[in-house]
Tab-separated table of C-alpha atoms in Angstrom:
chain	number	residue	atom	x	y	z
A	262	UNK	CA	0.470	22.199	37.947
A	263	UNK	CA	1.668	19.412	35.818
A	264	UNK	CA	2.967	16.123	36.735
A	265	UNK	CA	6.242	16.401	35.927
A	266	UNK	CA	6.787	19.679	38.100
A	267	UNK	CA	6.874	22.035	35.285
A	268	UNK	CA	3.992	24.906	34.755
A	269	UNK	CA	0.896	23.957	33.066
A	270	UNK	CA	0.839	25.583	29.244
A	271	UNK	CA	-2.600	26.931	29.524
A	272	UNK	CA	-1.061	28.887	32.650
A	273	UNK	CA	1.725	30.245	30.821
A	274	UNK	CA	1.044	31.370	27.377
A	275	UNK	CA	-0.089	35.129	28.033
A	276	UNK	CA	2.896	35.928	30.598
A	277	UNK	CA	3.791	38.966	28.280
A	278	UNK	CA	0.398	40.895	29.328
A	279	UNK	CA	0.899	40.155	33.070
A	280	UNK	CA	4.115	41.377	33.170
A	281	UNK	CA	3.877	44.774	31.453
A	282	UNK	CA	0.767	45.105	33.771
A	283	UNK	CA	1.108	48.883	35.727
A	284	UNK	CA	1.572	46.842	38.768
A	285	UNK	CA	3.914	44.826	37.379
A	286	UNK	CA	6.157	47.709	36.165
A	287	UNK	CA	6.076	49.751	39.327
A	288	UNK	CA	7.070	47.153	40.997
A	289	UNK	CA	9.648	46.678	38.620
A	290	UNK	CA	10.667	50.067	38.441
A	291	UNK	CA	11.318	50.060	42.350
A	292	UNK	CA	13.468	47.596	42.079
A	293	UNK	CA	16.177	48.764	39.106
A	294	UNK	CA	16.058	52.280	41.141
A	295	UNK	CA	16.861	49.673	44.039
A	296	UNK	CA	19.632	47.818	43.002
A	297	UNK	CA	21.367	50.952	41.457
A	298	UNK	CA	24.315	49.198	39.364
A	299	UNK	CA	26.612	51.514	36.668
A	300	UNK	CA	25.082	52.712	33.213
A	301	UNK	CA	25.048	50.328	30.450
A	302	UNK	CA	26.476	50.978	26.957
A	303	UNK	CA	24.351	53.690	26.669
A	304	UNK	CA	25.086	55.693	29.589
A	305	UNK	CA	21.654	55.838	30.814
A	306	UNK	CA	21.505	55.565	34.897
A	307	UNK	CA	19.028	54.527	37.097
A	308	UNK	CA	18.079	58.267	38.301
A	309	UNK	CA	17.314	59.314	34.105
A	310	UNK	CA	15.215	55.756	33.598
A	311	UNK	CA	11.591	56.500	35.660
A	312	UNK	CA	11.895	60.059	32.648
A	313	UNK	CA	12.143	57.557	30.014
A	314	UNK	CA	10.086	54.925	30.617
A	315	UNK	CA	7.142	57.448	31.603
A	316	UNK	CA	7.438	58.992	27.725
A	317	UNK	CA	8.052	55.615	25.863
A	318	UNK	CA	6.075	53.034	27.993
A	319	UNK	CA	3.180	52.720	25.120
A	320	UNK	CA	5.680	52.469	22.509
A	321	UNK	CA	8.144	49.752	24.843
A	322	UNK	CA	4.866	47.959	26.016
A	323	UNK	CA	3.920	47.769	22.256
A	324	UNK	CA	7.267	45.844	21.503
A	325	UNK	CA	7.083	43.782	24.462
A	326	UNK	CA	3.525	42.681	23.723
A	327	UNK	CA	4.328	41.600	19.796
A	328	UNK	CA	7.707	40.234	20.874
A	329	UNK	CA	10.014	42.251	18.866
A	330	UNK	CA	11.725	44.019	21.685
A	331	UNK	CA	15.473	44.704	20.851
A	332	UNK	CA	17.954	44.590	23.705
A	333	UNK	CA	21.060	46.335	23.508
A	334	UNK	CA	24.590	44.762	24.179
A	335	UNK	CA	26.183	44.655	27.706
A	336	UNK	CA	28.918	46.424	28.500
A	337	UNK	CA	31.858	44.094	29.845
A	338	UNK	CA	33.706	44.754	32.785
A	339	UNK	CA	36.227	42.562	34.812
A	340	UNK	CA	35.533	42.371	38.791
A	341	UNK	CA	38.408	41.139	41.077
A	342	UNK	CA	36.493	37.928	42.619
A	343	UNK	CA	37.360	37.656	46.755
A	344	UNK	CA	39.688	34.635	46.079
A	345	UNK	CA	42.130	36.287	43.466
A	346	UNK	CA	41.448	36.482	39.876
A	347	UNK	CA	38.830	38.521	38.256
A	348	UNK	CA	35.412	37.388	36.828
A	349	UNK	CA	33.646	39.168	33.858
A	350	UNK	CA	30.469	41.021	34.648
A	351	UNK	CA	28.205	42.183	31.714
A	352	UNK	CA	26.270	45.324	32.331
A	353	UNK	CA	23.146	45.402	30.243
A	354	UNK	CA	21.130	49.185	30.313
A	355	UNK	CA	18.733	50.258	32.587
A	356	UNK	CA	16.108	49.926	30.245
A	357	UNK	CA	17.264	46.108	29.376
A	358	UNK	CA	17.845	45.372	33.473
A	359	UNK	CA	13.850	47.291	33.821
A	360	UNK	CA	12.663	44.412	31.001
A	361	UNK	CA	14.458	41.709	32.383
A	362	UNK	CA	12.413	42.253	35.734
A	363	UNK	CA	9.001	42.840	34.211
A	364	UNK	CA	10.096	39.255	32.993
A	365	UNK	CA	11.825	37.990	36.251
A	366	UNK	CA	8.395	38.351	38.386
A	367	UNK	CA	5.890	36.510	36.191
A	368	UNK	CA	8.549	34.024	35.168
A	369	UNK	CA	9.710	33.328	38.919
A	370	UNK	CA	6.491	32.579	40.094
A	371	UNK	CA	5.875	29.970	37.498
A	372	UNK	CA	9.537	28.155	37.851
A	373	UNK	CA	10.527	28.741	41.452
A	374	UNK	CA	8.326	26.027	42.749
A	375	UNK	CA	9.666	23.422	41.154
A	376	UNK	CA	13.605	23.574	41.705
A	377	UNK	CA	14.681	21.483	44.286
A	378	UNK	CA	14.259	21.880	47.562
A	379	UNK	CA	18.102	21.229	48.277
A	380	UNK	CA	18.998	24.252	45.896
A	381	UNK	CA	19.058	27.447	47.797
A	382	UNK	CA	20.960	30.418	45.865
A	383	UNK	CA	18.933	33.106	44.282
A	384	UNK	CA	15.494	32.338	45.303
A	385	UNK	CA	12.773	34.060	47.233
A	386	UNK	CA	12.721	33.127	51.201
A	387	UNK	CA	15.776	31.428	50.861
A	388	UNK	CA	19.404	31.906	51.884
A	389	UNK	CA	22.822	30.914	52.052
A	390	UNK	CA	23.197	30.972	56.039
A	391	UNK	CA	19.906	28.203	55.022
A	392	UNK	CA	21.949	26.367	52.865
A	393	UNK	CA	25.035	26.048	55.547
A	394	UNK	CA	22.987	24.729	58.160
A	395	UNK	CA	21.325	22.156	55.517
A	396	UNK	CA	25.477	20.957	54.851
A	397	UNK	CA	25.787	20.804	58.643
A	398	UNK	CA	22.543	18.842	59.257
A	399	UNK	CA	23.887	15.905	56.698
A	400	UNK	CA	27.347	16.355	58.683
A	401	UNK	CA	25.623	15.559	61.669
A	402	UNK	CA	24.421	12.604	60.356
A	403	UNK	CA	27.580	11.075	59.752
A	404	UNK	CA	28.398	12.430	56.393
A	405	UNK	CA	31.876	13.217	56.968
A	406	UNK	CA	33.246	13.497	53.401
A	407	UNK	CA	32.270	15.937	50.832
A	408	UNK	CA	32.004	15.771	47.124
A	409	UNK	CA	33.127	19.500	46.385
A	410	UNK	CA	32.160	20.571	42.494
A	411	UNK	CA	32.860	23.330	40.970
A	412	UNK	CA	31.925	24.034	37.518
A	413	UNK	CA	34.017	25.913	35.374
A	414	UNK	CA	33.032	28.980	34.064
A	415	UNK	CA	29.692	27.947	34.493
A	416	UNK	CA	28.221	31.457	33.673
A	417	UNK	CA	29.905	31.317	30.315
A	418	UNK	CA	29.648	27.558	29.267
A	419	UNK	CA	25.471	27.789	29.546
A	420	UNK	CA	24.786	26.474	25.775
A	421	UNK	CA	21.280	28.324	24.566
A	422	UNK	CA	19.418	26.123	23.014
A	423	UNK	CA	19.752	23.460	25.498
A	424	UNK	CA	18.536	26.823	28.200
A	425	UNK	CA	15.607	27.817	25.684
A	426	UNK	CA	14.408	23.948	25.568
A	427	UNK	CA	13.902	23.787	29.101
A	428	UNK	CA	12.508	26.899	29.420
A	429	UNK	CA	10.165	26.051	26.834
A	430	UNK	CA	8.812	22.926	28.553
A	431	UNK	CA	7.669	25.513	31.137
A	432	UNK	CA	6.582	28.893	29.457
A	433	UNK	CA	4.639	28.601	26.427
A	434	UNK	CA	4.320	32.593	25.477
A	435	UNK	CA	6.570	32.910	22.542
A	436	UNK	CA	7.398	36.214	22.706
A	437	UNK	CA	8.590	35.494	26.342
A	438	UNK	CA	10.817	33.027	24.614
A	439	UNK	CA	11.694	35.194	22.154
A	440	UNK	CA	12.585	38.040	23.913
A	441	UNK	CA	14.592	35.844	26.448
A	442	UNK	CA	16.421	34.575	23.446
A	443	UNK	CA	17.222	37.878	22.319
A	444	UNK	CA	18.463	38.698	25.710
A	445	UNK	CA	20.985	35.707	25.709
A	446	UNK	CA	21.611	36.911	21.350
A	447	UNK	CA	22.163	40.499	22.186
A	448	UNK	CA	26.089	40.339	22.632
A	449	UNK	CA	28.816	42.201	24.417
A	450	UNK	CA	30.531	45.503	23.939
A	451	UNK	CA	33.983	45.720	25.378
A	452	UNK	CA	36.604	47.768	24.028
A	453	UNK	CA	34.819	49.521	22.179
A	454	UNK	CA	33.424	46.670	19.628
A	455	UNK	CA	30.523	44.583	19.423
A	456	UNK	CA	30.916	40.565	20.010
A	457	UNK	CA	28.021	37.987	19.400
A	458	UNK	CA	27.486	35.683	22.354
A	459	UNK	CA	25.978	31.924	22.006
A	460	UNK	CA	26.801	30.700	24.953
A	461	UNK	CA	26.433	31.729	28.391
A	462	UNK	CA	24.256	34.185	30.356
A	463	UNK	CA	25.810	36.976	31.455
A	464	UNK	CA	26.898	37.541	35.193
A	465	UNK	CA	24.999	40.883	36.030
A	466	UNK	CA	21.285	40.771	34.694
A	467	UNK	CA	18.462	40.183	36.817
A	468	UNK	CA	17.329	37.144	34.842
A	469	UNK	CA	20.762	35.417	34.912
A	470	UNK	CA	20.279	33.662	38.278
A	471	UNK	CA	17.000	32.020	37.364
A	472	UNK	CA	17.966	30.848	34.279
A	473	UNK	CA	21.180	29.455	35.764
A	474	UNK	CA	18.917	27.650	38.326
A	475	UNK	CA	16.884	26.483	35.711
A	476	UNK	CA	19.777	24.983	34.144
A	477	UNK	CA	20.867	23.737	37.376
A	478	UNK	CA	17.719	22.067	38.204
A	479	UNK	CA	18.569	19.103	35.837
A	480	UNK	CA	21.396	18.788	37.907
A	481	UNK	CA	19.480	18.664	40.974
A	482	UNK	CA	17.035	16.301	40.086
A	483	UNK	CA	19.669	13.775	38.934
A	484	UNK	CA	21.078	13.963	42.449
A	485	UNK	CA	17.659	13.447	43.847
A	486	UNK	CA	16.623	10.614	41.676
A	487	UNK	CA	19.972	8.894	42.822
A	488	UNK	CA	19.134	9.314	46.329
A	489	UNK	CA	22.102	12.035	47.474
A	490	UNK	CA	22.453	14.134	50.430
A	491	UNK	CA	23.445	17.573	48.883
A	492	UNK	CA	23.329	21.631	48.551
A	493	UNK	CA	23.777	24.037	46.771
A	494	UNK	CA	23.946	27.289	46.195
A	495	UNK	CA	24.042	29.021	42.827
A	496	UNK	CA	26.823	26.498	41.235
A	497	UNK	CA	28.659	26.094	44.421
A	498	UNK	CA	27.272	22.103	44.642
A	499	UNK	CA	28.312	19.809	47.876
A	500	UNK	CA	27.137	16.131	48.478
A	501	UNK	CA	27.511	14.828	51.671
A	502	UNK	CA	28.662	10.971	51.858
A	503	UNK	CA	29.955	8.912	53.957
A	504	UNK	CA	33.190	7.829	52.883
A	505	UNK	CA	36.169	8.509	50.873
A	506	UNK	CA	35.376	5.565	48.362
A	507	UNK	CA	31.750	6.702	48.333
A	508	UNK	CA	33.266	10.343	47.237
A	509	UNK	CA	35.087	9.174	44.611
A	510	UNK	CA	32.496	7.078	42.922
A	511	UNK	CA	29.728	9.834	43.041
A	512	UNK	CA	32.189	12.230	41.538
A	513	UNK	CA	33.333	10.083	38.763
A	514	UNK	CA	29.938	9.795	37.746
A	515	UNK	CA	28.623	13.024	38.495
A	516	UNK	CA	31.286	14.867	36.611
A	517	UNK	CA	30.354	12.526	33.604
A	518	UNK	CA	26.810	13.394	33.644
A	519	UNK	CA	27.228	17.049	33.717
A	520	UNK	CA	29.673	16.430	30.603
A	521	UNK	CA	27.263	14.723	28.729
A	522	UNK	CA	23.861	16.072	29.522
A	523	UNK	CA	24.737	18.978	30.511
A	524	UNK	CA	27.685	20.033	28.657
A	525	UNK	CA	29.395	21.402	31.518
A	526	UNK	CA	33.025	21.057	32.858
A	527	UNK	CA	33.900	20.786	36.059
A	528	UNK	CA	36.787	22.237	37.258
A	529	UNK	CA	39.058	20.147	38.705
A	530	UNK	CA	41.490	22.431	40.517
A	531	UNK	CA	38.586	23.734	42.517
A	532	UNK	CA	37.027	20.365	42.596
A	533	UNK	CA	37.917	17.415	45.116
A	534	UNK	CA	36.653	14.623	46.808
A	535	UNK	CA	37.761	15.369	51.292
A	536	UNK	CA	36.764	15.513	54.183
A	537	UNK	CA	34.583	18.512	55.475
A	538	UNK	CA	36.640	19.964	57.912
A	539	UNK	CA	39.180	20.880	55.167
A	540	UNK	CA	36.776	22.185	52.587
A	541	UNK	CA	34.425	25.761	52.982
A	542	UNK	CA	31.007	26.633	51.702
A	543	UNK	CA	29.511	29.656	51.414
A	544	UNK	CA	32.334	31.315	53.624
A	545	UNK	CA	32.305	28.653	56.500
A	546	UNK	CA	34.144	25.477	57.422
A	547	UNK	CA	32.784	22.945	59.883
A	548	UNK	CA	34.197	21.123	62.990
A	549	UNK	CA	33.445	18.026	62.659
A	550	UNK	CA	33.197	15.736	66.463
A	551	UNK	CA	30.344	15.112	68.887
A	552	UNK	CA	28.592	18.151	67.621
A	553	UNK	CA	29.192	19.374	64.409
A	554	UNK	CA	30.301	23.348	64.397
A	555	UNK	CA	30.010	25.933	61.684
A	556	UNK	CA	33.199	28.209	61.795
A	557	UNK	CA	34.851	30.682	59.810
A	558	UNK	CA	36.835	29.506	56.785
A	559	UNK	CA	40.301	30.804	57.243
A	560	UNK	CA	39.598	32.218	53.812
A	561	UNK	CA	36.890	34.057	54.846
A	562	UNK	CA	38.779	35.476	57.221
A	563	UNK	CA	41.822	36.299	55.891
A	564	UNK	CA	39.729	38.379	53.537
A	565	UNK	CA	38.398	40.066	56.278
A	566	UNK	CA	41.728	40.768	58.285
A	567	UNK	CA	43.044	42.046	54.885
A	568	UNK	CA	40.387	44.671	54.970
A	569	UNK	CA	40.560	45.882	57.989
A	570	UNK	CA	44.559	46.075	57.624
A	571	UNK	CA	43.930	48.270	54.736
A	572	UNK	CA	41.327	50.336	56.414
A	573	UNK	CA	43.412	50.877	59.655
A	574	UNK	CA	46.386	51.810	57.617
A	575	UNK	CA	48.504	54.389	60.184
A	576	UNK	CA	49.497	56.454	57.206
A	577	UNK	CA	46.023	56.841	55.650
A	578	UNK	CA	45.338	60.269	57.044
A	579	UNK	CA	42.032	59.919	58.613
A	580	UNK	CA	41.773	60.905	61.791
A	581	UNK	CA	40.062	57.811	64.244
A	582	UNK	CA	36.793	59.187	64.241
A	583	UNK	CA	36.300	58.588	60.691
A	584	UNK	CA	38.361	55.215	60.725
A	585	UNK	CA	35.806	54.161	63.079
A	586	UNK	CA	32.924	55.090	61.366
A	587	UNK	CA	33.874	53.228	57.655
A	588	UNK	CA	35.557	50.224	60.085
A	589	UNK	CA	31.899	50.032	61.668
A	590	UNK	CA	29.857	50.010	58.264
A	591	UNK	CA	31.756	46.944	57.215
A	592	UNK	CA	32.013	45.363	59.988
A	593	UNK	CA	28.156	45.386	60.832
A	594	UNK	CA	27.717	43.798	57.290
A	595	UNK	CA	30.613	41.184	57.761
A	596	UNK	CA	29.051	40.216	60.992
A	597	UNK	CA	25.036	40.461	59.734
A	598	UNK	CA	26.678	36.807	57.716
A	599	UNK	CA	29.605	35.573	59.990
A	600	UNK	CA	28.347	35.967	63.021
A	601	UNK	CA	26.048	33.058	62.497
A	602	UNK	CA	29.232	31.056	63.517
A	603	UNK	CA	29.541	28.794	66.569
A	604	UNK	CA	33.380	29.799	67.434
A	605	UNK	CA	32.532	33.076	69.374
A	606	UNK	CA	35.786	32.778	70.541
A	607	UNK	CA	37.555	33.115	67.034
A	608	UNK	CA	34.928	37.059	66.660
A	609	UNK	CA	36.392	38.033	70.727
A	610	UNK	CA	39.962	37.678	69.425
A	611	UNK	CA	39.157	39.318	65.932
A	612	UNK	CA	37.258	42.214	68.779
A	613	UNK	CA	41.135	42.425	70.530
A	614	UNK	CA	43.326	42.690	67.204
A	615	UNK	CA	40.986	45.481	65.767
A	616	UNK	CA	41.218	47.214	68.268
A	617	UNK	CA	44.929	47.030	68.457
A	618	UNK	CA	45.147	47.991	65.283
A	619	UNK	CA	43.328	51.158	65.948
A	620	UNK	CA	45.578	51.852	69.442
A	621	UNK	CA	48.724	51.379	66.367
A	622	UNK	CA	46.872	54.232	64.547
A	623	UNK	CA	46.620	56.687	67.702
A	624	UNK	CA	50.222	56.109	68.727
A	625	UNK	CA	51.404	56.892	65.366
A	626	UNK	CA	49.158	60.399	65.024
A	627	UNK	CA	50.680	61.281	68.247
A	628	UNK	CA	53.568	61.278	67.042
A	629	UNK	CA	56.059	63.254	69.541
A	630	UNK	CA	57.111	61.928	73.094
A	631	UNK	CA	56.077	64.952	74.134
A	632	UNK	CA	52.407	64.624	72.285
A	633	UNK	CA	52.321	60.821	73.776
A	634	UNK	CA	52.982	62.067	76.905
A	635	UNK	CA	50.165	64.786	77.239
A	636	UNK	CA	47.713	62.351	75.531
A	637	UNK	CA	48.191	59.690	78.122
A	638	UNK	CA	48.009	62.330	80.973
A	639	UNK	CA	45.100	63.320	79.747
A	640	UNK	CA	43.403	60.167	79.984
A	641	UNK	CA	44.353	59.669	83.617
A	642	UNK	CA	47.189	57.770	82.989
A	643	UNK	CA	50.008	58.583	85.782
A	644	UNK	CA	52.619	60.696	85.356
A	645	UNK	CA	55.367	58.362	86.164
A	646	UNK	CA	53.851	55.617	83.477
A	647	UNK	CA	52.593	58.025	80.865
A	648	UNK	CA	56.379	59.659	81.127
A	649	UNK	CA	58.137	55.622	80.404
A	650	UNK	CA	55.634	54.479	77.761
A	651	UNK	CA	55.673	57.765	75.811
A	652	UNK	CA	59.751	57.681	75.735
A	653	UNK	CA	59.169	53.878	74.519
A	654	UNK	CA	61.234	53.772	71.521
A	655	UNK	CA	59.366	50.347	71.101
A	656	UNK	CA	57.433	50.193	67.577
A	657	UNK	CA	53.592	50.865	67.502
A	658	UNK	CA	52.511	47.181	67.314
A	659	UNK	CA	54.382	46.629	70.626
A	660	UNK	CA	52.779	49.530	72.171
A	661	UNK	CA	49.813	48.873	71.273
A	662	UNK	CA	49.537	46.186	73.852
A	663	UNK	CA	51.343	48.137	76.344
A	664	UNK	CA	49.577	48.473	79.868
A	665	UNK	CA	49.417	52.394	79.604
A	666	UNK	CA	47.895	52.685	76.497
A	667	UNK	CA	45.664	49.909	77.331
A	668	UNK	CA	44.127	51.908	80.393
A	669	UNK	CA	44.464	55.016	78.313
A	670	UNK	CA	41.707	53.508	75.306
A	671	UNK	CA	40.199	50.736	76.993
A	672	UNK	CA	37.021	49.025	75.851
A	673	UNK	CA	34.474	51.264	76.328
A	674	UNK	CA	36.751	54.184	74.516
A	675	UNK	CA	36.212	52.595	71.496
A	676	UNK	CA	31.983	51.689	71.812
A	677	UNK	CA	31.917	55.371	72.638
A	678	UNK	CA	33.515	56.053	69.189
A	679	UNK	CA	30.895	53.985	67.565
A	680	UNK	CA	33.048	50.989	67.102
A	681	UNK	CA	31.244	47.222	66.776
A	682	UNK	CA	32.054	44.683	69.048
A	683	UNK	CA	31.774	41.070	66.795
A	684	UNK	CA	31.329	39.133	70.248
A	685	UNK	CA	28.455	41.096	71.408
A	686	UNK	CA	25.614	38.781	70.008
């Protein structure tokens, strides 16, 4: 390994034949069929590639190994990001997203090891629940202000030549180069029509969020050589300081350098200079006092009661059964991230409301006094009760809470139905 942290050339300039080596591709292979992901512009899916590849490997490998591989354009297509808006996601083919991984493996084995050790998004063995108890480590330590940056379009601002130079003073194969260049060259379809791209990697490849990294890194190191506290994640960046004026300074300065050297703009809605408690990362806020909590972001969670609402809609149709079983598939993956939070009170009450929600459903589907009534009989509710509550012309979110109905779908009604309980870790 060099000095400098960057890959020793002798190490670097046959890359090509490692990674169209039979392990290489199967591994590579496994992965595309992995990660699935829509057609490119060619309408070739992930089920039609392993047919392909296995009658034009020699002629693909041939390409690869004299560099004049031609990728095809992506196809462009807007996603609605969680926090409103939409974000532009290029598609490239299976066959492109297969080469792009042959290339990924050899090329993050070589770069990986040196990116900072404070930069945590997209790399092997690291995560983002990692990177939020790195932020609340340098909380604890009295770093009660944030310097929040958020770069501005980052994905499309990426200027090529300045991406090809640094990856350059790592990887000496030139047809690695070359076809990474032609990756970045190969343009966009939308609409029909065919646009040239020089700037930018698109949002969607798997190479994108290594070379974003390696962009990044320059970034990273700058905060290092000046001696900051920071994390980040992708190009969600926070440094933790220790005062407002200290905030200020390192931002003025830090938004210059990414100007200048980097030729990136931060954006300065997003952006600010606060204290933690009123900022997220990575979906979580923190408490700041004698011990520093991780909690929910009240984004993060209005997100989540926004789902559910829609998913527990009383007119959907579905019968509670199959509410319960789609509720329980997103739940388990909401809470496989947020239930890494400290406030278990916050998940207990999100525990009583979704299951209120559901009691609105039932009520509704009954529909008829008369249906109410032999519903809550049936579920050992009195006669004398079952006969008030079910002549209730109270609305459903009122009866949901109703004693009755309360006794009638308890707790354990609902884990019988396969329903998660957030609080139970």
């Amino acid at each position: 390994m060099a000095s400098d942290g960057t890959e020793s050339p002798a190490r670097t300039d046959r890359l090509m034949e490692e990674a169209v080596s039979p392990g290489n591709l199967i591994e590579a292979m496994r992965r595309v069929k992995q990660n699935r992901g829509s057609p490119g512009i060619d309408g070739m899916t992930v089920y039609e590639l392993e047919g392909y590849v296995t009658e034009n490997w020699p002629d693909m490998r041939r390409q690869l190994l004299e560099g004049t591989y031609k990728p095809q354009p992506v196809r462009r297509m807007e996603i609605p990001k969680p926090s409103g808006g939409t974000r532009k996601l290029g598609i490239p083919t299976v066959l492109d997203r297969l080469v792009q991984q042959l290339l990924l493996h050899v090329l993050q084995k070589r770069l990986d090891p040196t990116f900072s050790d404070s930069s945590y998004g997209f790399r092997p063995g690291r995560s983002a629940k990692q990177a939020v108890e790195r932020a609340q480590g340098y909380i604890g330590e009295g770093r009660h202000w944030v310097v929040d940056i958020d770069l501005e379009r980052f994905f499309d601002q990426v200027n090529h030549d300045r991406l090809m130079c640094l990856l350059a003073n790592r990887v000496k194969d030139k047809r690695v180069l070359k076809t990474v260049r032609a990756f970045l060259n190969a343009g966009v379809m939308e609409n029909g029509l065919v646009s040239p791209t020089d700037e930018g990697t698109p949002q969607g490849g798997p190479l994108s969020p290594l070379l974003s990294n390696l962009v990044l890194d320059e970034l990273d190191k700058e905060l290092e050589r000046r001696g900051h506290k920071f994390v980040r994640y992708a190009d969600d960046c926070n440094i933790y300081v220790k005062s407002e004026r200290a905030g200020k300074r390192v931002m003025e300065t830090i938004v210059r350098f990414l100007g200048r050297k980097l030729r990136l703009k931060v954006n300065p809605r997003k952006s600010a200079v606060d204290k933690v408690s009123n900022r997220k990362f990575l979906g979580f806020s923190f408490q700041a006092g004698e011990r520093v909590k991780r909690r929910i972001a009240p984004q993060a969670m209005a997100r989540f009661k926004a789902r559910v609402h829609k998913m527990t809609r009383r007119a959907s149709g579905k019968n509670i059964e199959r509410m319960v079983r789609e509720l329980a598939v997103y739940m388990r993956g909401w809470i496989g991230y947020f239930g890494f939070c400290e406030t278990r009170g916050v998940l207990e009450k999100l525990d009583s409301w979704i299951r209120r929600r559901l009691r609105c459903v039932l009520w509704k589907q009954w529909k008829t006094p008369k249906n109410r009534y032999k519903e809550l009989v049936n579920r050992t509710v009195n006669n004398v009760e079952a006969a008030r509550t079910a002549g209730s012309s109270k609305g459903p979110w009122h009866m949901s809470m109703n004693r009755a109905m309360s006794f009638a779908l308890p707790v354990s009604y609902f884990d019988q139905l396969g329903l998660p309980r957030l609080a139970a870790r």
